[in-house]
Amino acid sequence: MEESTPRVLGLSCSPRVQGNTDLMCDSALQGAAAAGATVEKVHVPSLNINPCMACNACFKEGVCVQKDDMAPLIDKMLNCEGVILAAPIFSMNLAAQAKIVIDRLQCCWARRYVLEERVLPEEARARRRGLWLSAAGFGQESVFDPATVTVKYFFLIIEVPKWERVAFAGVEDRGAIRERAGALEECKTAGARLLEGAGVGGTDG
Ligand SMILES: Cc1cc2nc3c(=O)[nH]c(=O)nc-3n(C[C@H](O)[C@H](O)[C@H](O)COP(=O)(O)O)c2cc1C
């Protein structure tokens, strides 16, 4: 059977272009591309995505009534093998630009938990891998703990069964990640590992 080229989507959520998580996202996508993926990067702050209005209209058919850039973004998130969430820590949690996207996945939550459907068939789900890339100014690893809970929810709702985190504490200024020895290389390697589920570049089949 002919395998199609795996796709990896990078959601770069910081408003700071060429900032730390944006550079990390680029490195991870480079790693995925070198391992054989077709890659796409989306700069989330450039999109028009409104917050969830909690209207519960999505409980009927699992579709959001808001007409903005979110529906095409959900299509992209569901139609790939690898999903990268590149999002820094702001105010001890995920940057709002990432959190708005996650809140707007309420329609996917409704499909699963209200309508009792799955958003993806089993075979597509099994291939999917996730990667959360983050940076924080504060120097202790625990700074990522609150956001980790939200990211776990994010990957659950978009049906990514396995994901990993590459996050660097004590990285404050724009581009400071370049000075952290081995950091961008680590992102690149993690990007390549996203293809493991698709049977490329790894061992977990
Ligand atoms: C509004 C705002 C809030 C922030 N809050 C925190 C915080 O609570 N804890 C922390 O460690 N760093 C905080 N930071 C620092 C960023 O996490 C840090 O600069 C990070 O490298 C930004 O990544 P970026 O370049 O990808 O945007 C904050 C930065 C901004 C702009």
PDB file of C-alpha atoms and ligand atoms in Angstrom:
ATOM      1  CA  MET A   1       0.000   0.000   0.000  1.00  0.00           C
ATOM      2  CA  GLU A   2       1.344   3.420  -0.899  1.00  0.00           C
ATOM      3  CA  GLU A   3       1.818   5.738   2.080  1.00  0.00           C
ATOM      4  CA  SER A   4       1.059   9.434   1.578  1.00  0.00           C
ATOM      5  CA  THR A   5       3.587  12.034   2.740  1.00  0.00           C
ATOM      6  CA  PRO A   6       3.010  12.862   6.429  1.00  0.00           C
ATOM      7  CA  ARG A   7       1.948  16.421   7.179  1.00  0.00           C
ATOM      8  CA  VAL A   8       3.127  18.508  10.100  1.00  0.00           C
ATOM      9  CA  LEU A   9       1.397  21.710  11.155  1.00  0.00           C
ATOM     10  CA  GLY A  10       3.137  24.312  13.309  1.00  0.00           C
ATOM     11  CA  LEU A  11       0.960  26.735  15.264  1.00  0.00           C
ATOM     12  CA  SER A  12       3.191  29.640  16.228  1.00  0.00           C
ATOM     13  CA  CYS A  13       1.233  31.492  18.900  1.00  0.00           C
ATOM     14  CA  SER A  14       3.530  34.201  20.216  1.00  0.00           C
ATOM     15  CA  PRO A  15       2.891  37.724  18.979  1.00  0.00           C
ATOM     16  CA  ARG A  16       6.680  38.100  18.886  1.00  0.00           C
ATOM     17  CA  VAL A  17       7.748  37.122  15.350  1.00  0.00           C
ATOM     18  CA  GLN A  18      11.246  35.607  15.440  1.00  0.00           C
ATOM     19  CA  GLY A  19      10.839  35.399  19.192  1.00  0.00           C
ATOM     20  CA  ASN A  20      11.816  32.320  21.140  1.00  0.00           C
ATOM     21  CA  THR A  21       8.905  29.989  20.482  1.00  0.00           C
ATOM     22  CA  ASP A  22       8.642  31.162  16.870  1.00  0.00           C
ATOM     23  CA  LEU A  23      12.299  30.186  16.325  1.00  0.00           C
ATOM     24  CA  MET A  24      11.677  26.892  18.114  1.00  0.00           C
ATOM     25  CA  CYS A  25       8.727  26.253  15.823  1.00  0.00           C
ATOM     26  CA  ASP A  26      10.882  26.911  12.745  1.00  0.00           C
ATOM     27  CA  SER A  27      13.524  24.469  13.980  1.00  0.00           C
ATOM     28  CA  ALA A  28      10.974  21.744  14.708  1.00  0.00           C
ATOM     29  CA  LEU A  29       9.433  22.195  11.261  1.00  0.00           C
ATOM     30  CA  GLN A  30      12.899  21.996   9.691  1.00  0.00           C
ATOM     31  CA  GLY A  31      13.449  18.706  11.509  1.00  0.00           C
ATOM     32  CA  ALA A  32      10.088  17.361  10.346  1.00  0.00           C
ATOM     33  CA  ALA A  33      10.746  18.438   6.751  1.00  0.00           C
ATOM     34  CA  ALA A  34      14.191  16.824   6.774  1.00  0.00           C
ATOM     35  CA  ALA A  35      12.550  13.598   8.012  1.00  0.00           C
ATOM     36  CA  GLY A  36      10.177  13.644   5.029  1.00  0.00           C
ATOM     37  CA  ALA A  37       7.106  15.635   6.092  1.00  0.00           C
ATOM     38  CA  THR A  38       5.199  18.284   4.232  1.00  0.00           C
ATOM     39  CA  VAL A  39       5.180  21.163   6.700  1.00  0.00           C
ATOM     40  CA  GLU A  40       3.030  24.230   7.204  1.00  0.00           C
ATOM     41  CA  LYS A  41       3.454  27.055   9.689  1.00  0.00           C
ATOM     42  CA  VAL A  42       0.539  29.189  10.826  1.00  0.00           C
ATOM     43  CA  HIS A  43       1.171  32.445  12.703  1.00  0.00           C
ATOM     44  CA  VAL A  44      -1.853  32.358  14.984  1.00  0.00           C
ATOM     45  CA  PRO A  45      -1.800  36.047  16.061  1.00  0.00           C
ATOM     46  CA  SER A  46      -2.216  37.038  12.384  1.00  0.00           C
ATOM     47  CA  LEU A  47      -5.532  35.172  12.184  1.00  0.00           C
ATOM     48  CA  ASN A  48      -8.932  36.547  13.033  1.00  0.00           C
ATOM     49  CA  ILE A  49     -10.067  34.232  15.826  1.00  0.00           C
ATOM     50  CA  ASN A  50     -12.628  35.393  18.348  1.00  0.00           C
ATOM     51  CA  PRO A  51     -12.927  33.944  21.842  1.00  0.00           C
ATOM     52  CA  CYS A  52     -15.531  31.242  22.537  1.00  0.00           C
ATOM     53  CA  MET A  53     -18.874  32.858  23.392  1.00  0.00           C
ATOM     54  CA  ALA A  54     -20.095  29.858  25.448  1.00  0.00           C
ATOM     55  CA  CYS A  55     -23.349  29.902  23.467  1.00  0.00           C
ATOM     56  CA  ASN A  56     -23.377  26.073  23.332  1.00  0.00           C
ATOM     57  CA  ALA A  57     -24.702  26.179  19.746  1.00  0.00           C
ATOM     58  CA  CYS A  58     -22.017  23.585  18.916  1.00  0.00           C
ATOM     59  CA  PHE A  59     -23.796  21.087  21.176  1.00  0.00           C
ATOM     60  CA  LYS A  60     -26.318  20.519  18.335  1.00  0.00           C
ATOM     61  CA  GLU A  61     -24.038  19.478  15.475  1.00  0.00           C
ATOM     62  CA  GLY A  62     -20.521  19.971  16.736  1.00  0.00           C
ATOM     63  CA  VAL A  63     -20.007  23.062  14.593  1.00  0.00           C
ATOM     64  CA  CYS A  64     -19.212  26.582  15.800  1.00  0.00           C
ATOM     65  CA  VAL A  65     -21.528  29.357  14.643  1.00  0.00           C
ATOM     66  CA  GLN A  66     -18.803  32.015  14.598  1.00  0.00           C
ATOM     67  CA  LYS A  67     -17.591  32.842  11.102  1.00  0.00           C
ATOM     68  CA  ASP A  68     -13.912  33.633  11.440  1.00  0.00           C
ATOM     69  CA  ASP A  69     -10.596  31.883  10.755  1.00  0.00           C
ATOM     70  CA  MET A  70     -11.142  29.083  13.266  1.00  0.00           C
ATOM     71  CA  ALA A  71     -13.019  26.558  11.087  1.00  0.00           C
ATOM     72  CA  PRO A  72     -10.247  26.319   8.463  1.00  0.00           C
ATOM     73  CA  LEU A  73      -7.689  26.104  11.268  1.00  0.00           C
ATOM     74  CA  ILE A  74      -9.544  23.151  12.819  1.00  0.00           C
ATOM     75  CA  ASP A  75      -9.517  21.451   9.399  1.00  0.00           C
ATOM     76  CA  LYS A  76      -5.757  21.876   9.250  1.00  0.00           C
ATOM     77  CA  MET A  77      -5.329  20.612  12.828  1.00  0.00           C
ATOM     78  CA  LEU A  78      -7.332  17.470  12.110  1.00  0.00           C
ATOM     79  CA  ASN A  79      -5.811  16.738   8.703  1.00  0.00           C
ATOM     80  CA  CYS A  80      -2.191  16.131   9.617  1.00  0.00           C
ATOM     81  CA  GLU A  81      -0.023  13.590  11.370  1.00  0.00           C
ATOM     82  CA  GLY A  82       1.995  16.042  13.473  1.00  0.00           C
ATOM     83  CA  VAL A  83       0.799  19.091  15.402  1.00  0.00           C
ATOM     84  CA  ILE A  84       3.193  21.581  16.966  1.00  0.00           C
ATOM     85  CA  LEU A  85       1.869  24.058  19.496  1.00  0.00           C
ATOM     86  CA  ALA A  86       4.526  26.744  19.924  1.00  0.00           C
ATOM     87  CA  ALA A  87       3.318  28.907  22.777  1.00  0.00           C
ATOM     88  CA  PRO A  88       5.196  30.822  25.473  1.00  0.00           C
ATOM     89  CA  ILE A  89       4.242  31.350  29.106  1.00  0.00           C
ATOM     90  CA  PHE A  90       2.431  34.601  29.759  1.00  0.00           C
ATOM     91  CA  SER A  91       1.105  35.297  33.270  1.00  0.00           C
ATOM     92  CA  MET A  92       1.959  31.787  34.438  1.00  0.00           C
ATOM     93  CA  ASN A  93      -0.053  30.026  31.738  1.00  0.00           C
ATOM     94  CA  LEU A  94      -0.337  29.721  27.956  1.00  0.00           C
ATOM     95  CA  ALA A  95      -0.224  32.970  25.993  1.00  0.00           C
ATOM     96  CA  ALA A  96      -3.784  34.136  25.296  1.00  0.00           C
ATOM     97  CA  GLN A  97      -3.354  33.665  21.546  1.00  0.00           C
ATOM     98  CA  ALA A  98      -2.968  29.911  22.129  1.00  0.00           C
ATOM     99  CA  LYS A  99      -5.670  29.754  24.791  1.00  0.00           C
ATOM    100  CA  ILE A 100      -8.270  31.347  22.507  1.00  0.00           C
ATOM    101  CA  VAL A 101      -7.643  28.622  19.915  1.00  0.00           C
ATOM    102  CA  ILE A 102      -7.979  25.920  22.571  1.00  0.00           C
ATOM    103  CA  ASP A 103     -11.222  27.397  23.939  1.00  0.00           C
ATOM    104  CA  ARG A 104     -12.619  27.467  20.397  1.00  0.00           C
ATOM    105  CA  LEU A 105     -12.100  23.708  20.182  1.00  0.00           C
ATOM    106  CA  GLN A 106     -15.251  23.494  22.296  1.00  0.00           C
ATOM    107  CA  CYS A 107     -17.030  22.306  19.130  1.00  0.00           C
ATOM    108  CA  CYS A 108     -14.671  19.289  19.034  1.00  0.00           C
ATOM    109  CA  TRP A 109     -15.275  18.737  22.748  1.00  0.00           C
ATOM    110  CA  ALA A 110     -19.032  18.806  22.032  1.00  0.00           C
ATOM    111  CA  ARG A 111     -18.669  16.253  19.250  1.00  0.00           C
ATOM    112  CA  ARG A 112     -16.934  13.878  21.604  1.00  0.00           C
ATOM    113  CA  TYR A 113     -18.684  14.416  24.904  1.00  0.00           C
ATOM    114  CA  VAL A 114     -22.153  15.695  23.939  1.00  0.00           C
ATOM    115  CA  LEU A 115     -22.752  14.018  20.567  1.00  0.00           C
ATOM    116  CA  GLU A 116     -20.589  11.008  21.458  1.00  0.00           C
ATOM    117  CA  GLU A 117     -18.733  11.008  18.142  1.00  0.00           C
ATOM    118  CA  ARG A 118     -15.010  11.017  17.487  1.00  0.00           C
ATOM    119  CA  VAL A 119     -13.511  13.773  15.329  1.00  0.00           C
ATOM    120  CA  LEU A 120     -11.156  11.316  13.607  1.00  0.00           C
ATOM    121  CA  PRO A 121     -11.293   7.664  12.613  1.00  0.00           C
ATOM    122  CA  GLU A 122      -9.178   5.269  14.673  1.00  0.00           C
ATOM    123  CA  GLU A 123      -6.474   4.712  12.040  1.00  0.00           C
ATOM    124  CA  ALA A 124      -5.895   8.456  11.533  1.00  0.00           C
ATOM    125  CA  ARG A 125      -5.821   9.048  15.285  1.00  0.00           C
ATOM    126  CA  ALA A 126      -3.203   6.384  15.949  1.00  0.00           C
ATOM    127  CA  ARG A 127      -0.689   8.037  13.605  1.00  0.00           C
ATOM    128  CA  ARG A 128      -0.846  11.443  15.216  1.00  0.00           C
ATOM    129  CA  ARG A 129       1.887  12.955  17.373  1.00  0.00           C
ATOM    130  CA  GLY A 130       2.116  16.294  19.132  1.00  0.00           C
ATOM    131  CA  LEU A 131       4.814  18.648  20.311  1.00  0.00           C
ATOM    132  CA  TRP A 132       4.477  21.579  22.682  1.00  0.00           C
ATOM    133  CA  LEU A 133       7.304  24.079  22.425  1.00  0.00           C
ATOM    134  CA  SER A 134       7.546  26.722  25.104  1.00  0.00           C
ATOM    135  CA  ALA A 135       9.756  29.327  26.730  1.00  0.00           C
ATOM    136  CA  ALA A 136       9.441  31.281  29.954  1.00  0.00           C
ATOM    137  CA  GLY A 137      11.395  34.073  31.574  1.00  0.00           C
ATOM    138  CA  PHE A 138      11.312  32.563  35.054  1.00  0.00           C
ATOM    139  CA  GLY A 139      14.187  30.151  35.646  1.00  0.00           C
ATOM    140  CA  GLN A 140      12.462  27.122  37.153  1.00  0.00           C
ATOM    141  CA  GLU A 141      10.896  24.197  35.278  1.00  0.00           C
ATOM    142  CA  SER A 142       7.774  24.384  37.453  1.00  0.00           C
ATOM    143  CA  VAL A 143       6.792  27.526  35.534  1.00  0.00           C
ATOM    144  CA  PHE A 144       5.406  25.181  32.842  1.00  0.00           C
ATOM    145  CA  ASP A 145       3.206  23.141  35.211  1.00  0.00           C
ATOM    146  CA  PRO A 146      -0.086  25.099  34.971  1.00  0.00           C
ATOM    147  CA  ALA A 147       0.051  25.320  31.161  1.00  0.00           C
ATOM    148  CA  THR A 148       0.923  21.631  30.865  1.00  0.00           C
ATOM    149  CA  VAL A 149      -2.563  20.732  32.095  1.00  0.00           C
ATOM    150  CA  THR A 150      -4.143  22.871  29.356  1.00  0.00           C
ATOM    151  CA  VAL A 151      -1.851  21.452  26.671  1.00  0.00           C
ATOM    152  CA  LYS A 152      -2.767  17.924  27.743  1.00  0.00           C
ATOM    153  CA  TYR A 153      -6.407  18.872  27.217  1.00  0.00           C
ATOM    154  CA  PHE A 154      -5.591  20.426  23.815  1.00  0.00           C
ATOM    155  CA  PHE A 155      -4.016  17.229  22.473  1.00  0.00           C
ATOM    156  CA  LEU A 156      -6.830  15.112  23.917  1.00  0.00           C
ATOM    157  CA  ILE A 157      -9.503  17.168  22.176  1.00  0.00           C
ATOM    158  CA  ILE A 158      -7.800  17.185  18.768  1.00  0.00           C
ATOM    159  CA  GLU A 159      -7.136  13.458  19.155  1.00  0.00           C
ATOM    160  CA  VAL A 160      -3.369  13.353  19.327  1.00  0.00           C
ATOM    161  CA  PRO A 161      -2.674  10.323  21.509  1.00  0.00           C
ATOM    162  CA  LYS A 162       1.054  10.958  22.093  1.00  0.00           C
ATOM    163  CA  TRP A 163       2.822  14.251  22.604  1.00  0.00           C
ATOM    164  CA  GLU A 164       5.932  15.657  24.160  1.00  0.00           C
ATOM    165  CA  ARG A 165       7.121  18.947  25.570  1.00  0.00           C
ATOM    166  CA  VAL A 166      10.315  20.802  24.777  1.00  0.00           C
ATOM    167  CA  ALA A 167      10.403  23.863  26.996  1.00  0.00           C
ATOM    168  CA  PHE A 168      13.124  26.172  28.237  1.00  0.00           C
ATOM    169  CA  ALA A 169      12.940  28.146  31.468  1.00  0.00           C
ATOM    170  CA  GLY A 170      14.967  31.319  31.984  1.00  0.00           C
ATOM    171  CA  VAL A 171      14.618  32.510  28.378  1.00  0.00           C
ATOM    172  CA  GLU A 172      13.334  36.075  28.369  1.00  0.00           C
ATOM    173  CA  ASP A 173      14.465  38.333  25.523  1.00  0.00           C
ATOM    174  CA  ARG A 174      13.474  37.987  21.877  1.00  0.00           C
ATOM    175  CA  GLY A 175      15.786  35.446  20.278  1.00  0.00           C
ATOM    176  CA  ALA A 176      17.534  34.520  23.559  1.00  0.00           C
ATOM    177  CA  ILE A 177      16.836  30.878  22.717  1.00  0.00           C
ATOM    178  CA  ARG A 178      19.645  31.080  20.118  1.00  0.00           C
ATOM    179  CA  GLU A 179      22.107  31.502  22.992  1.00  0.00           C
ATOM    180  CA  ARG A 180      20.843  28.419  24.854  1.00  0.00           C
ATOM    181  CA  ALA A 181      23.256  25.646  23.888  1.00  0.00           C
ATOM    182  CA  GLY A 182      21.578  22.853  21.939  1.00  0.00           C
ATOM    183  CA  ALA A 183      18.039  24.222  22.348  1.00  0.00           C
ATOM    184  CA  LEU A 184      17.110  24.715  18.707  1.00  0.00           C
ATOM    185  CA  GLU A 185      18.795  21.437  17.791  1.00  0.00           C
ATOM    186  CA  GLU A 186      16.601  19.723  20.407  1.00  0.00           C
ATOM    187  CA  CYS A 187      13.520  21.264  18.763  1.00  0.00           C
ATOM    188  CA  LYS A 188      14.693  20.017  15.374  1.00  0.00           C
ATOM    189  CA  THR A 189      15.107  16.462  16.662  1.00  0.00           C
ATOM    190  CA  ALA A 190      11.697  16.589  18.350  1.00  0.00           C
ATOM    191  CA  GLY A 191      10.189  17.797  15.057  1.00  0.00           C
ATOM    192  CA  ALA A 192      11.568  14.733  13.282  1.00  0.00           C
ATOM    193  CA  ARG A 193      10.103  12.471  15.985  1.00  0.00           C
ATOM    194  CA  LEU A 194       6.613  13.682  15.055  1.00  0.00           C
ATOM    195  CA  LEU A 195       6.735  11.279  12.133  1.00  0.00           C
ATOM    196  CA  GLU A 196       7.232   8.198  14.266  1.00  0.00           C
ATOM    197  CA  GLY A 197       3.503   7.452  14.361  1.00  0.00           C
ATOM    198  CA  ALA A 198       3.360   7.636  10.579  1.00  0.00           C
ATOM    199  CA  GLY A 199       6.111   5.018  10.446  1.00  0.00           C
ATOM    200  CA  VAL A 200       8.828   7.470   9.393  1.00  0.00           C
ATOM    201  CA  GLY A 201      11.988   8.427  11.281  1.00  0.00           C
ATOM    202  CA  GLY A 202      11.330   6.521  14.463  1.00  0.00           C
ATOM    203  CA  THR A 203      10.766   3.240  16.154  1.00  0.00           C
ATOM    204  CA  ASP A 204       7.347   3.265  17.764  1.00  0.00           C
ATOM    205  CA  GLY A 205       5.451   2.200  14.640  1.00  0.00           C
TER     206      GLY A 205
HETATM  207  C1  LIG B   1       2.539  39.514  28.856  1.00  0.00           C
HETATM  208  C2  LIG B   1       3.708  38.654  29.266  1.00  0.00           C
HETATM  209  C3  LIG B   1       3.583  37.895  30.400  1.00  0.00           C
HETATM  210  C4  LIG B   1       4.625  37.070  30.787  1.00  0.00           C
HETATM  211  N1  LIG B   1       4.462  36.310  31.904  1.00  0.00           N
HETATM  212  C5  LIG B   1       5.446  35.450  32.283  1.00  0.00           C
HETATM  213  C6  LIG B   1       5.267  34.606  33.414  1.00  0.00           C
HETATM  214  O1  LIG B   1       4.241  34.618  34.083  1.00  0.00           O
HETATM  215  N2  LIG B   1       6.274  33.767  33.752  1.00  0.00           N
HETATM  216  C7  LIG B   1       7.447  33.717  33.050  1.00  0.00           C
HETATM  217  O2  LIG B   1       8.297  32.930  33.388  1.00  0.00           O
HETATM  218  N3  LIG B   1       7.642  34.506  31.943  1.00  0.00           N
HETATM  219  C8  LIG B   1       6.669  35.375  31.548  1.00  0.00           C
HETATM  220  N4  LIG B   1       6.843  36.168  30.439  1.00  0.00           N
HETATM  221  C9  LIG B   1       8.110  36.078  29.684  1.00  0.00           C
HETATM  222  C10 LIG B   1       8.003  35.167  28.462  1.00  0.00           C
HETATM  223  O3  LIG B   1       7.560  33.893  28.808  1.00  0.00           O
HETATM  224  C11 LIG B   1       9.376  35.060  27.779  1.00  0.00           C
HETATM  225  O4  LIG B   1       9.809  36.335  27.375  1.00  0.00           O
HETATM  226  C12 LIG B   1       9.364  34.103  26.599  1.00  0.00           C
HETATM  227  O5  LIG B   1      10.673  33.908  26.152  1.00  0.00           O
HETATM  228  C13 LIG B   1       8.516  34.663  25.468  1.00  0.00           C
HETATM  229  O6  LIG B   1       8.552  33.803  24.335  1.00  0.00           O
HETATM  230  P1  LIG B   1       8.354  34.374  22.857  1.00  0.00           P
HETATM  231  O7  LIG B   1       9.620  35.101  22.494  1.00  0.00           O
HETATM  232  O8  LIG B   1       8.116  33.185  22.039  1.00  0.00           O
HETATM  233  O9  LIG B   1       7.174  35.285  22.921  1.00  0.00           O
HETATM  234  C14 LIG B   1       5.837  37.031  30.035  1.00  0.00           C
HETATM  235  C15 LIG B   1       5.931  37.820  28.884  1.00  0.00           C
HETATM  236  C16 LIG B   1       4.897  38.615  28.499  1.00  0.00           C
HETATM  237  C17 LIG B   1       5.012  39.452  27.245  1.00  0.00           C
END
